[in-house]
Tab-separated table of C-alpha atoms in Angstrom:
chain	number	residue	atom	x	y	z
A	169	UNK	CA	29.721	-11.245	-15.524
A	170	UNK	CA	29.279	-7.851	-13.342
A	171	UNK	CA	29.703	-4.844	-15.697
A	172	UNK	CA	31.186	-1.871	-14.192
A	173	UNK	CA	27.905	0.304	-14.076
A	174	UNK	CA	27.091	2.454	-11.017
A	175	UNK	CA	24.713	0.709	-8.156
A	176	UNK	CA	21.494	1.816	-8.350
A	177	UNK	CA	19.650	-0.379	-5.428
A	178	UNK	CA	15.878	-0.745	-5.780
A	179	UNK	CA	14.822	1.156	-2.519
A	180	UNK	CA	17.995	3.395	-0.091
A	181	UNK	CA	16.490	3.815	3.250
A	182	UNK	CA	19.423	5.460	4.090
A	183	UNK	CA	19.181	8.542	2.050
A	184	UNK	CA	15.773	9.431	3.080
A	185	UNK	CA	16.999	8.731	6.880
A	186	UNK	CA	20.120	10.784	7.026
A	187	UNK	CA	19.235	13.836	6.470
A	188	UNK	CA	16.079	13.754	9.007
A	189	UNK	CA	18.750	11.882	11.856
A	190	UNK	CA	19.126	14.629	14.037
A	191	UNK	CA	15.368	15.381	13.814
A	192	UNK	CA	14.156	11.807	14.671
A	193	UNK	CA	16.912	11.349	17.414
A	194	UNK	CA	14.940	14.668	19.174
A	195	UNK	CA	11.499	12.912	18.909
A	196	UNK	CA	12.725	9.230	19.590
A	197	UNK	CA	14.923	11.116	23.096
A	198	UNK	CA	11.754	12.987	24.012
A	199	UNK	CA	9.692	9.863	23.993
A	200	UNK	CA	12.356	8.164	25.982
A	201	UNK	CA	12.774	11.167	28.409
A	202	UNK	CA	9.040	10.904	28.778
A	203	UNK	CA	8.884	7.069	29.469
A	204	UNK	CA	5.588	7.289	27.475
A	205	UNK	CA	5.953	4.308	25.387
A	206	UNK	CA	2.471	2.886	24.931
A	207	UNK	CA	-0.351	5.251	23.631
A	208	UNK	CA	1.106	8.217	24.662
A	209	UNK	CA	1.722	11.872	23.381
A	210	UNK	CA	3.750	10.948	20.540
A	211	UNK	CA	0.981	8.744	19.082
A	212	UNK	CA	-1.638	11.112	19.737
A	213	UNK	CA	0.243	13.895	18.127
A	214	UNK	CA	0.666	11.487	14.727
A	215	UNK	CA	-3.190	10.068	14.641
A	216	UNK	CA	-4.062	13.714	15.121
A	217	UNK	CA	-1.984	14.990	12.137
A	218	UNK	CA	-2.630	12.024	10.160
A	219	UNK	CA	-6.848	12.025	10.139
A	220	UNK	CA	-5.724	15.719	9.073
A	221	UNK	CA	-3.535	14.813	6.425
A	222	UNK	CA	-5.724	12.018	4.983
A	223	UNK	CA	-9.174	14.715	5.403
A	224	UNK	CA	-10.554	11.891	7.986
A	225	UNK	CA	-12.223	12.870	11.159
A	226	UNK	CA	-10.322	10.132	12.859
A	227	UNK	CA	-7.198	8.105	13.172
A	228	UNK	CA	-6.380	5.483	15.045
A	229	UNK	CA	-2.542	4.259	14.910
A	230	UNK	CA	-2.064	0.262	15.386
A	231	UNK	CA	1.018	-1.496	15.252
A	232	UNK	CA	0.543	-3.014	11.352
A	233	UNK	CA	-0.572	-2.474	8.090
A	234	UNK	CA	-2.300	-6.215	8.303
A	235	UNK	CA	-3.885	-4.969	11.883
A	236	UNK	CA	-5.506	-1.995	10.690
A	237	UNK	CA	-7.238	-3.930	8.255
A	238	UNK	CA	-8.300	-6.976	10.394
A	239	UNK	CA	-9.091	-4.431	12.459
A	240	UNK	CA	-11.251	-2.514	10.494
A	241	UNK	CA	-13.105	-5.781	9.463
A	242	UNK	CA	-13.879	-6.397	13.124
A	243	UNK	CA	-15.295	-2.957	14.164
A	244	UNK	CA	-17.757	-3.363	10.947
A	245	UNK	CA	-18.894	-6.124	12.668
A	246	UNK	CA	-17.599	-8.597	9.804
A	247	UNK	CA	-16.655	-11.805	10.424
A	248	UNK	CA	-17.705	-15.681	10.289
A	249	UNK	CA	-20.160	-16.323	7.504
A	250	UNK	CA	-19.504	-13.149	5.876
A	251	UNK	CA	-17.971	-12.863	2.419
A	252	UNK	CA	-15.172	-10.306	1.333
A	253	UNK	CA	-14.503	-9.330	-2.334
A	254	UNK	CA	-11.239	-8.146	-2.932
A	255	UNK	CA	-8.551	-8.459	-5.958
A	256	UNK	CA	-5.919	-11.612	-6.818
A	257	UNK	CA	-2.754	-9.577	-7.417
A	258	UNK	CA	-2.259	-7.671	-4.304
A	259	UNK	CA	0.370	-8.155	-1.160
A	260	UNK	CA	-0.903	-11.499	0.423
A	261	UNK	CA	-1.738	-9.433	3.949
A	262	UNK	CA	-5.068	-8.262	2.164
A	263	UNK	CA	-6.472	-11.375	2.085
A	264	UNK	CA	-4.901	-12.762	5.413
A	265	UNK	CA	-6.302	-9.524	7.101
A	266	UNK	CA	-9.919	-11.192	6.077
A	267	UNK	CA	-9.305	-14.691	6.658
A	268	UNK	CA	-8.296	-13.334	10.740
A	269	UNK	CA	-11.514	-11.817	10.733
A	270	UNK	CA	-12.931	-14.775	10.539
A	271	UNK	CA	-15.003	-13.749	7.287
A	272	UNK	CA	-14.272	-15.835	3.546
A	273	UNK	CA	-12.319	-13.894	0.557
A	274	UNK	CA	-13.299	-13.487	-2.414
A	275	UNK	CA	-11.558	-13.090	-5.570
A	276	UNK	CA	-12.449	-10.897	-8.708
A	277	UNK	CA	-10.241	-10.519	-11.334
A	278	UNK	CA	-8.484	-6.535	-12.473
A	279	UNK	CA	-9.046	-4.438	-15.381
A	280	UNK	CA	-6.371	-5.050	-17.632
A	281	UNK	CA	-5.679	-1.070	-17.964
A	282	UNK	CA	-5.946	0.012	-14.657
A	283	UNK	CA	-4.299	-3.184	-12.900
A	284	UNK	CA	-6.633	-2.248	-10.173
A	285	UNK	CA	-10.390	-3.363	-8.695
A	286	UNK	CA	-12.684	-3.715	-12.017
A	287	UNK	CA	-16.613	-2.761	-10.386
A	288	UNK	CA	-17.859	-4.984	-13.084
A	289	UNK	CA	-16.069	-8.180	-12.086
A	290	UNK	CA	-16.869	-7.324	-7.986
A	291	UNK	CA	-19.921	-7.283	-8.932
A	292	UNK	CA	-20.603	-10.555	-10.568
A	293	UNK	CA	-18.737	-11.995	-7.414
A	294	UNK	CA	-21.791	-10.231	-5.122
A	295	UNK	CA	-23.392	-13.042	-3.249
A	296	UNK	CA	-26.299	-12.827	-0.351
A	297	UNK	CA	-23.324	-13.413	1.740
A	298	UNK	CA	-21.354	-10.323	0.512
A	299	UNK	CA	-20.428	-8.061	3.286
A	300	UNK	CA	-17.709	-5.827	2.126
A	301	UNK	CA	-15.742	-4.933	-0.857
A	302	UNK	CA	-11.934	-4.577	0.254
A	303	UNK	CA	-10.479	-2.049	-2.546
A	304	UNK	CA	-7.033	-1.829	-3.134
A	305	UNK	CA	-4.708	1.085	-3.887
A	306	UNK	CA	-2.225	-0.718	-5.450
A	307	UNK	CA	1.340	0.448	-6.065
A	308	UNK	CA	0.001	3.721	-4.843
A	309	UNK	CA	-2.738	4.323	-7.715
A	310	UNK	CA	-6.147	5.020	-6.406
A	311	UNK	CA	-8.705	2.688	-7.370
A	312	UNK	CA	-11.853	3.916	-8.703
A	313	UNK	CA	-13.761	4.521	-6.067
A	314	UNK	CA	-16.547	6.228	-7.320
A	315	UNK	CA	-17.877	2.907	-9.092
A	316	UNK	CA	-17.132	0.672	-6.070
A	317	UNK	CA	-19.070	3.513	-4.060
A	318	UNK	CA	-21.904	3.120	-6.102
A	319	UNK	CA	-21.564	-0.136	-6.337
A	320	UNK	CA	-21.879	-0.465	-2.833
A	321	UNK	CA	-25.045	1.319	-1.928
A	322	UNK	CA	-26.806	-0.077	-5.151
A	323	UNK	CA	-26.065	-3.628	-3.247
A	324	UNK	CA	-26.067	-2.107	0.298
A	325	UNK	CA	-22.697	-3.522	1.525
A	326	UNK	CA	-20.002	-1.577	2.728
A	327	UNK	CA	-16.706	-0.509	0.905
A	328	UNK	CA	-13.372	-0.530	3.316
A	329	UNK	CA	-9.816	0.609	1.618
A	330	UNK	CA	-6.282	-0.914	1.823
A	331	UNK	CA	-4.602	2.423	1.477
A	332	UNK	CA	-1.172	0.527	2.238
A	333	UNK	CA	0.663	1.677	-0.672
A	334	UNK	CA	-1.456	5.226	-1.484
A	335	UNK	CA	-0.213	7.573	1.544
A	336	UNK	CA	-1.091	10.520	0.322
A	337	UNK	CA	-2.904	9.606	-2.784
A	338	UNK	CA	-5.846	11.907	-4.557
A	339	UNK	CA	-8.887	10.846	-6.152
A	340	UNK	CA	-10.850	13.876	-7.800
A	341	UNK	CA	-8.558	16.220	-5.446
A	342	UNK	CA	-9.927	14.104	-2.797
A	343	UNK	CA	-7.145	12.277	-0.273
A	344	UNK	CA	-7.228	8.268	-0.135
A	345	UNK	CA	-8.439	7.775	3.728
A	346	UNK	CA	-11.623	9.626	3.147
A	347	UNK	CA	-13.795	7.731	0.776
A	348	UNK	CA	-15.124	5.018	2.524
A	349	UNK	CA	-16.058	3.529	5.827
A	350	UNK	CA	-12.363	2.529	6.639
A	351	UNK	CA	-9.210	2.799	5.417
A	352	UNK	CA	-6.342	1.063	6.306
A	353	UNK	CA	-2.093	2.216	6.314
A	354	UNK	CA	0.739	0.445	6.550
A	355	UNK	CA	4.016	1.745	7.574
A	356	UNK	CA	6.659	-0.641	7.078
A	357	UNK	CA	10.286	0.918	6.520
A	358	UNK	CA	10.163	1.100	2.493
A	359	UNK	CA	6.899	2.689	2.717
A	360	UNK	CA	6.622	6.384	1.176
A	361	UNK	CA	5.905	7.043	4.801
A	362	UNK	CA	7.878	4.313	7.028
A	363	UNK	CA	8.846	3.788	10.364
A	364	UNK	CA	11.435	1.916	11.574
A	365	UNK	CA	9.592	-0.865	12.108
A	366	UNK	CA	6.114	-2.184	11.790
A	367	UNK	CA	3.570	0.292	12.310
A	368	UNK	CA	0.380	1.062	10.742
A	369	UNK	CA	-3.048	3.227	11.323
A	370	UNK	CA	-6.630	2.987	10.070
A	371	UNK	CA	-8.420	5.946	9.517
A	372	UNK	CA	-12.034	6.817	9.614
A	373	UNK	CA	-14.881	9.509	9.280
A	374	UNK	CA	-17.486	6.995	11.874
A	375	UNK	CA	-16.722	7.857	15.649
A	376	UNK	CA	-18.333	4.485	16.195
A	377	UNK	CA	-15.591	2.415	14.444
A	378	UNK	CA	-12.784	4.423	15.890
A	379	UNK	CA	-13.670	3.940	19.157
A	380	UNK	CA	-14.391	-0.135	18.680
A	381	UNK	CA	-10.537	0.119	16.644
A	382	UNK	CA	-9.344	1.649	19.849
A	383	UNK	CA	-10.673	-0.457	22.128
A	384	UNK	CA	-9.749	-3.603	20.039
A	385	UNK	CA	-5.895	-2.923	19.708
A	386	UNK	CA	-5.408	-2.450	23.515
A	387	UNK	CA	-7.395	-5.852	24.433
A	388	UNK	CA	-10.694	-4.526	24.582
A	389	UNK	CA	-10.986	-2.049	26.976
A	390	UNK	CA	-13.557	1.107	26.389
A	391	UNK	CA	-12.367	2.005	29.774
A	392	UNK	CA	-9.163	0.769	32.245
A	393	UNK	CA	-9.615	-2.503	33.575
A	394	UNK	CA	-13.071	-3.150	31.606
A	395	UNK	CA	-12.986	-5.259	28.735
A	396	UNK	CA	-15.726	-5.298	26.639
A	397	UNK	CA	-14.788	-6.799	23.437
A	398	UNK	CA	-12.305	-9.801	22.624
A	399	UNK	CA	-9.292	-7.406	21.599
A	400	UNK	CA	-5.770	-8.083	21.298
A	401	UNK	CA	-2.453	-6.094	21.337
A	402	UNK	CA	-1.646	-3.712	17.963
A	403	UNK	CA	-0.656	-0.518	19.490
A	404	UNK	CA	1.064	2.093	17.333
A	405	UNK	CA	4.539	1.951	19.124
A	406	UNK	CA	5.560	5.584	20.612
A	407	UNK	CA	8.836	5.083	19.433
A	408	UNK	CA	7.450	4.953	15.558
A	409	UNK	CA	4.722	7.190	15.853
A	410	UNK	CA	7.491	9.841	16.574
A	411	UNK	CA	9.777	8.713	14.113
A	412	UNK	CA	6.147	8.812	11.609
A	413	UNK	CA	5.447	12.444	12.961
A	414	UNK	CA	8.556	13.788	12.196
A	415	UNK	CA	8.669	12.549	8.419
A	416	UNK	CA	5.132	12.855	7.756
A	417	UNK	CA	5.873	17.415	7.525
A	418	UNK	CA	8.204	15.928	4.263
A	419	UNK	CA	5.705	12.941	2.609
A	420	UNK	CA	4.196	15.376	-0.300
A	421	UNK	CA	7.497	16.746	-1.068
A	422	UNK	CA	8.906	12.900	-1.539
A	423	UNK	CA	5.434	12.027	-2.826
A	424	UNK	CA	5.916	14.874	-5.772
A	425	UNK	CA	9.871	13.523	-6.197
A	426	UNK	CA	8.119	9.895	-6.998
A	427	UNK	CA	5.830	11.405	-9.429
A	428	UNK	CA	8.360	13.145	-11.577
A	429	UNK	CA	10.730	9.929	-11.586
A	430	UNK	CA	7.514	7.689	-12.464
A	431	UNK	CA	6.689	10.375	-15.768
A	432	UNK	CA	10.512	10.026	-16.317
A	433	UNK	CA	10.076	5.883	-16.690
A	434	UNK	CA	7.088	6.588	-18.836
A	435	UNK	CA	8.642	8.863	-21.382
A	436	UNK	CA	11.702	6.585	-21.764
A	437	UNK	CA	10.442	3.927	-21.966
A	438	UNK	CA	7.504	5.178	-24.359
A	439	UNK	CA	7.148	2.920	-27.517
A	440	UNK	CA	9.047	-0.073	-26.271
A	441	UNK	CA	7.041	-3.943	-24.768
A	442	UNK	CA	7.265	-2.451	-21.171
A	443	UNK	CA	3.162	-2.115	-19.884
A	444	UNK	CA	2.734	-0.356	-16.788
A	445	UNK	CA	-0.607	0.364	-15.058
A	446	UNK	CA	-2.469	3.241	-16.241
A	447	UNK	CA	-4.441	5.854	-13.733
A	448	UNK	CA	-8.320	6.057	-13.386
A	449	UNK	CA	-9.415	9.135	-13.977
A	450	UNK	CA	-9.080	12.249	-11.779
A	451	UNK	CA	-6.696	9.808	-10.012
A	452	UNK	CA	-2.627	11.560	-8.699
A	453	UNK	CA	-0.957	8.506	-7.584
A	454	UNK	CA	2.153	8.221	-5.595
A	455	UNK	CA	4.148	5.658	-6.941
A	456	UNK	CA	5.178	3.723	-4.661
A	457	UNK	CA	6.525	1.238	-6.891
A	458	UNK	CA	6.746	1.428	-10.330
A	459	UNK	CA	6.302	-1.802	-11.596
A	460	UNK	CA	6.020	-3.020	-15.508
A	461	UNK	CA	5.407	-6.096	-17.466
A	462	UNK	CA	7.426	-7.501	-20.286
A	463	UNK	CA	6.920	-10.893	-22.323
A	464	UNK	CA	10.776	-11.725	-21.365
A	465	UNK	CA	10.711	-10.845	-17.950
A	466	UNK	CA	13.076	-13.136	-16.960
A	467	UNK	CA	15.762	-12.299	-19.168
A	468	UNK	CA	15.052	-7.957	-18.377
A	469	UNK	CA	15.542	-9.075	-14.420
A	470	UNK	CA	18.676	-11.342	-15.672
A	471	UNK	CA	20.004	-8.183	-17.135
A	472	UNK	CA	19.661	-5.540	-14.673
A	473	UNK	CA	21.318	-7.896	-12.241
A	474	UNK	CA	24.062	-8.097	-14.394
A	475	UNK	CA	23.979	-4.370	-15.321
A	476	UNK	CA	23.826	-3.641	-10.857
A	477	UNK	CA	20.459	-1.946	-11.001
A	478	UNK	CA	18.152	-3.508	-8.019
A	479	UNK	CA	14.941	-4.750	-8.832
A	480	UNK	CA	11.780	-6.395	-7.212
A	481	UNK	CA	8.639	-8.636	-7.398
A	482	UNK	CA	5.143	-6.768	-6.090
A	483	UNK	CA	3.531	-9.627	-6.718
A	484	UNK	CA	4.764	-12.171	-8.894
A	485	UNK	CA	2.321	-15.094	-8.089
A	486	UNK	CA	-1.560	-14.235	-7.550
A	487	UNK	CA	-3.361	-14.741	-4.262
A	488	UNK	CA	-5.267	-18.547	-5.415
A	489	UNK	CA	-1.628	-19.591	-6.641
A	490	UNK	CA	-0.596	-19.264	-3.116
A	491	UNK	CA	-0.890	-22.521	-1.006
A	492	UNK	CA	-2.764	-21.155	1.642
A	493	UNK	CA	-5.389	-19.455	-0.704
A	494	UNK	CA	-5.169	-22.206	-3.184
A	495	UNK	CA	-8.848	-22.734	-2.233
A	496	UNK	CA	-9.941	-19.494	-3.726
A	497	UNK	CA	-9.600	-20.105	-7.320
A	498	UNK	CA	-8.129	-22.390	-9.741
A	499	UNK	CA	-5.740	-21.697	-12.375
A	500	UNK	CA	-6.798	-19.408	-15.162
A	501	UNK	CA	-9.720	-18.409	-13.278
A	502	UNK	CA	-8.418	-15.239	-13.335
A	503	UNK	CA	-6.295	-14.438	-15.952
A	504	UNK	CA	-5.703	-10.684	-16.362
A	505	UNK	CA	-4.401	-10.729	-12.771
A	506	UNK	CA	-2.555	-13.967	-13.422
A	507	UNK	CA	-0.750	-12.684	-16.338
A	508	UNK	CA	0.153	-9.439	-14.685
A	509	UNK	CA	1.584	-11.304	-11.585
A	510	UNK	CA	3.690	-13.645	-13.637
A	511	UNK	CA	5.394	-11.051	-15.477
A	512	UNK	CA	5.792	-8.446	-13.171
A	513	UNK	CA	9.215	-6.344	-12.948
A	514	UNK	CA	9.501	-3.615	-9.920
A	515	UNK	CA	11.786	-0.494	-10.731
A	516	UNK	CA	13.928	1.284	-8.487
A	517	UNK	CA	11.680	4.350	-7.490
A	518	UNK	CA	12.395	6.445	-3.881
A	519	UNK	CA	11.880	10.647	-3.717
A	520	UNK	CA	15.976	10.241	-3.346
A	521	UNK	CA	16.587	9.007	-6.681
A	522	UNK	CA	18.552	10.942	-9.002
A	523	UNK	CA	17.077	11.926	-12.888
A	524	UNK	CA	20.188	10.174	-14.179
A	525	UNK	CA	19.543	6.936	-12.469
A	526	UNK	CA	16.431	7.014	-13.816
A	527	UNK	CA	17.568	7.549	-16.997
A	528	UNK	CA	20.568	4.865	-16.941
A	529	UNK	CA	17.700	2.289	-15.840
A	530	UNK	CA	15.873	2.600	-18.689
A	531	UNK	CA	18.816	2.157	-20.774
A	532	UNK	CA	19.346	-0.846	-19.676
A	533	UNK	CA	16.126	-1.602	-19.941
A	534	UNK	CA	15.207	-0.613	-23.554
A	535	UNK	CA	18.801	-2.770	-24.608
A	536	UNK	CA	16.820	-5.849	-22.747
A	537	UNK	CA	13.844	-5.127	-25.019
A	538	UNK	CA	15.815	-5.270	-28.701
């Protein structure tokens, strides 16, 4: 039966919104008044800000997260016959992103502290094949990138980021965006920076993969009316590049709100069977989620249903359990991500959250876990 507690819903789009209305409905109207819907101001205004937020030369916005790493793929010139290493508990896009390249994923299992990209397992999955190593910034924790850097020049292939969850991220004081040859954004709605609709950008410090990105996401054209690549249509819209401009002047204040709410869950919930993932060093995540395990899983979700608190799945089945990927691994192949996956709880966490909803949360949470 329903107690009586207070609502706490796993993500409120509405409070972030609200109090940035009349600001967005000024950018959205001056887009409108401009009829400059496609590639226009508004989008070069955000790529500009955003390369300059994320310490990359270059941005180019596109209209997905999945895009900008498909994308990305393509302008490295990766594709059929190439191989793509890249981890089995991450948002199934990652792998789909390759798969649209054309190019073959591969699958190498997490360190069990970090939750994120182990260098040692990537690079027992190295093959003469091996093009790219696709890390990923998982729940908004950077991975370490200065073993999969080196890992990547010892075996001369290149390393590309899925920053989708990391906006904002720091690795040795150093933004995620700027430490590899590509790294790609999302900016779907419950993103620490959304839009209001699909949106995404992939960011750069190579002129040379900018410019193929840019021709590539408006069919191909270098120039009007020459098309000189097989391109398609993933356009940041105007529309969401304004609303993106207007909240991206807030995303380290939220970004610092997420923080002390995610050192709130820890402390609470110090000493009990919740495991959460732990940072590499020199790494300042953003929390985007703040996700746990438990041996009962089912019966913590049963009771913060019961007890009103929202709550999530980021991811609950690895990538080779999936039917479409089934070809990429069999079961128990590998099991640090598999047990992760299949035992994974996602906490309400947004910059709006209140320290007492954290707190009543883990109430619940610790009674679960007697």
């Amino acid at each position: 039966m329903q107690t009586q507690a207070p609502l706490i819903p796993f993500l409120d789009l509405a409070a972030q919104n609200e109090p940035l209305r009349a600001q967005i409905d000024a950018a959205i109207r001056a887009v409108i008044d401009r009829n400059a819907f496609i590639l226009g101001p508004a989008t070069t205004a955000f790529e500009s800000r955003f390369a300059e937020f994320c310490e990359a030369r270059q941005c180019m916005g596109v209209s997905s997260g999945i895009d900008a790493l498909q994308l990305a793929l393509r302008a490295c010139g990766i594709g059929p016959g190439d191989e793509v290493i890249t981890v089995p508990n991450t948002f199934v896009a990652t792998v789909e992103a390759i798969a649209l390249a054309g190019a073959t994923p591969v699958l190498a299992d997490v360190d069990p502290r970090t939750w994120l990209m182990d260098a040692a397992a990537v690079e027992a999955r190295i093959t003469r094949k091996t093009a790219a190593v696709m890390a990923v910034h998982l729940y908004g924790f950077p991975a370490d990138l200065v073993a999969l850097r080196a890992l990547a020049r010892r075996h001369g292939i290149l390393l590309l980021e899925d920053a989708a969850q990391a906006h904002g991220a720091r690795l040795h004081g150093r933004r995620i965006g700027s430490g590899s040859k590509a790294a790609a954004f999302s900016f779907y709605p419950g993103k620490n920076l959304g839009a209001f609709g699909d949106a995404g950008a992939l960011v750069t410090d190579d002129p040379e993969i900018a410019a193929k990105v840019a021709a590539l996401r408006h069919h191909g054209q270098r120039e009007k009316n020459v098309h000189s690549l097989v391109g398609t249509t993933a356009r940041l819209d105007s529309l969401q590049a304004a609303v993106l401009g207007v909240k991206l002047a807030h995303l380290d204040g939220w970004n610092a709100r997420r923080r002390e709410h995610a050192a709130r869950y820890r402390d609470l919930l110090a000493g009990s069977r919740y495991r959460w993932p732990q940072a590499v060093e020199g790494a300042e995540p953003v929390h985007h989620l703040f996700v746990v395990n438990h041996p009962e899983a089912p019966r913590v979700k049963a009771q913060l249903t019961e007890s009103g608190i929202g709550w999530g799945e980021h991811y609950p089945r690895a990538i080779h359990l999936h039917p479409a990927f089934a070809h990429l691994g069999s079961p128990g192949q590998f099991p640090v991500a598999e047990v992760i996956c299949a035992n994974i709880i996602s906490l309400p966490m947004y910059a709006e959250m209140e320290p007492e909803m954290v707190d009543h949360v883990c109430e619940v949470l610790l009674a679960a876990d007697r």
